[in-house]
Amino acid sequence: LEEITPKPVRDTGNILKQGYLEKRCREHSFFGSEWQKRWCVLNRRTFYYYANEKSKQPKGNFSIEHYSARLAFHLRKDSRKKCCFELICPGKRTYEFTAPSPAEAEDWVDQIQFLLKDLTSLTIPYDEEDEEEPYNDVDSSDSANTTSHNTTLNQDEPNVEMEEDDIYEVLPGEQPN
């Protein structure tokens, strides 16, 4: 038997993005680090952060509804300043993160903004370029002349073998030529 690593049990719904980020602490001691590495998970409505990938209980979580995400190069002065982003909501706590790379920070911001746009939209978005003519299942010009395509076989009729060249239907009571 191969050893199976235990997966954390999380009720996070559909995970849209997850990975390690450094999260800025609200209260850090003189000896403690201002930035702590956290396993972060984003689902459709909530942002969770855990001590590590295997943690079962989150260190914290918050609903991302009404938040906005943006890159925030001002959060750090070191070489990782282009990897920073923040989640802001008026009247609520601001969450500050550092991603492993600038591209990863952009991806987190893009995913969160996409999700927030989806949460505030009450309609399903569509591209006008893909717009097609409305489907009309009734052709008004010759609707009286159309016949139904929902024909059923009459089980009472004998099965008549047709020759290969015979393309006409043999009606009951008529003899084939």
Short mmCIF file of N, CA, C and O in Angstrom, two decimals, residues 3 7 12 16 29 45 47-48 52 55 63 73 76 85 91 95 99 106 110 115 130-131 136-137 145 149 153:
data_model
loop_
_atom_site.label_atom_id
_atom_site.label_comp_id
_atom_site.label_asym_id
_atom_site.label_seq_id
_atom_site.Cartn_x
_atom_site.Cartn_y
_atom_site.Cartn_z
N GLU A 3 1.53 5.20 0.67
CA GLU A 3 1.09 6.12 1.71
C GLU A 3 0.33 7.28 1.08
O GLU A 3 0.78 7.90 0.13
N LYS A 7 -5.41 14.92 3.12
CA LYS A 7 -5.86 16.18 2.53
C LYS A 7 -6.66 16.94 3.57
O LYS A 7 -7.43 16.34 4.30
N THR A 12 -15.05 24.52 1.38
CA THR A 12 -14.81 25.77 0.68
C THR A 12 -15.55 25.86 -0.65
O THR A 12 -15.37 26.79 -1.38
N LEU A 16 -11.50 28.36 -6.74
CA LEU A 16 -11.13 29.05 -7.97
C LEU A 16 -9.63 29.28 -8.05
O LEU A 16 -9.06 29.29 -9.13
N SER A 29 4.71 41.25 16.59
CA SER A 29 5.60 41.64 17.69
C SER A 29 6.92 42.15 17.11
O SER A 29 7.21 42.00 15.94
N ARG A 45 -17.25 32.82 -2.92
CA ARG A 45 -17.68 33.93 -2.06
C ARG A 45 -16.70 34.26 -0.94
O ARG A 45 -16.81 35.32 -0.33
N PHE A 47 -12.67 34.10 0.98
CA PHE A 47 -11.21 33.98 0.93
C PHE A 47 -10.79 33.37 2.26
O PHE A 47 -11.09 33.90 3.31
N TYR A 48 -10.13 32.20 2.22
CA TYR A 48 -9.65 31.51 3.41
C TYR A 48 -8.14 31.59 3.45
O TYR A 48 -7.48 31.56 2.41
N ASN A 52 -0.87 26.27 6.78
CA ASN A 52 -0.19 25.59 5.67
C ASN A 52 -1.20 24.77 4.88
O ASN A 52 -2.39 24.74 5.21
N SER A 55 -3.39 22.16 6.81
CA SER A 55 -4.23 22.61 7.94
C SER A 55 -5.70 22.31 7.69
O SER A 55 -6.18 22.48 6.58
N SER A 63 -15.66 37.10 3.71
CA SER A 63 -16.45 37.16 2.48
C SER A 63 -15.85 38.23 1.59
O SER A 63 -15.61 39.35 2.04
N PHE A 73 2.05 48.18 -4.92
CA PHE A 73 3.52 48.18 -4.86
C PHE A 73 4.06 48.94 -3.66
O PHE A 73 5.21 48.80 -3.30
N ARG A 76 5.60 47.18 0.20
CA ARG A 76 6.96 46.75 0.56
C ARG A 76 7.97 47.65 -0.13
O ARG A 76 7.71 48.19 -1.19
N PHE A 85 -0.38 42.79 -3.41
CA PHE A 85 -1.73 43.23 -3.74
C PHE A 85 -2.52 43.34 -2.45
O PHE A 85 -2.11 42.84 -1.41
N GLY A 91 -14.94 50.55 5.39
CA GLY A 91 -15.50 50.19 6.69
C GLY A 91 -15.08 48.82 7.20
O GLY A 91 -15.49 48.41 8.27
N TYR A 95 -6.88 43.67 3.66
CA TYR A 95 -5.98 42.51 3.69
C TYR A 95 -4.87 42.74 2.68
O TYR A 95 -5.13 43.10 1.52
N ALA A 99 2.60 37.87 -3.26
CA ALA A 99 2.61 36.63 -4.04
C ALA A 99 4.05 36.24 -4.35
O ALA A 99 4.97 37.05 -4.19
N GLU A 106 -0.72 39.42 -10.08
CA GLU A 106 -1.70 39.86 -11.08
C GLU A 106 -2.80 38.84 -11.25
O GLU A 106 -3.97 39.19 -11.38
N ASP A 110 -6.70 39.45 -10.74
CA ASP A 110 -7.63 39.20 -11.85
C ASP A 110 -8.73 38.23 -11.46
O ASP A 110 -9.90 38.45 -11.77
N LEU A 115 -14.36 37.45 -10.11
CA LEU A 115 -15.36 36.89 -9.20
C LEU A 115 -16.28 37.98 -8.65
O LEU A 115 -17.49 37.79 -8.58
N ASP A 130 -21.08 37.39 -30.75
CA ASP A 130 -21.60 36.03 -30.88
C ASP A 130 -23.11 36.01 -31.06
O ASP A 130 -23.70 34.94 -31.18
N GLU A 131 -23.73 37.19 -31.09
CA GLU A 131 -25.18 37.24 -31.14
C GLU A 131 -25.68 36.66 -32.46
O GLU A 131 -25.16 36.96 -33.54
N ASN A 136 -36.65 30.97 -34.53
CA ASN A 136 -38.08 30.98 -34.77
C ASN A 136 -38.46 29.60 -35.26
O ASN A 136 -38.07 29.20 -36.36
N ASP A 137 -39.20 28.86 -34.46
CA ASP A 137 -39.54 27.49 -34.85
C ASP A 137 -40.81 27.42 -35.70
O ASP A 137 -41.20 26.37 -36.14
N ASN A 145 -48.65 24.72 -44.99
CA ASN A 145 -48.23 23.66 -45.89
C ASN A 145 -47.24 22.68 -45.27
O ASN A 145 -46.90 21.68 -45.88
N HIS A 149 -43.00 16.23 -38.76
CA HIS A 149 -41.93 15.25 -38.94
C HIS A 149 -41.99 14.19 -37.86
O HIS A 149 -41.15 13.31 -37.81
N LEU A 153 -44.45 4.75 -37.03
CA LEU A 153 -44.73 3.58 -37.85
C LEU A 153 -46.01 2.93 -37.37
O LEU A 153 -46.23 2.78 -36.18
#
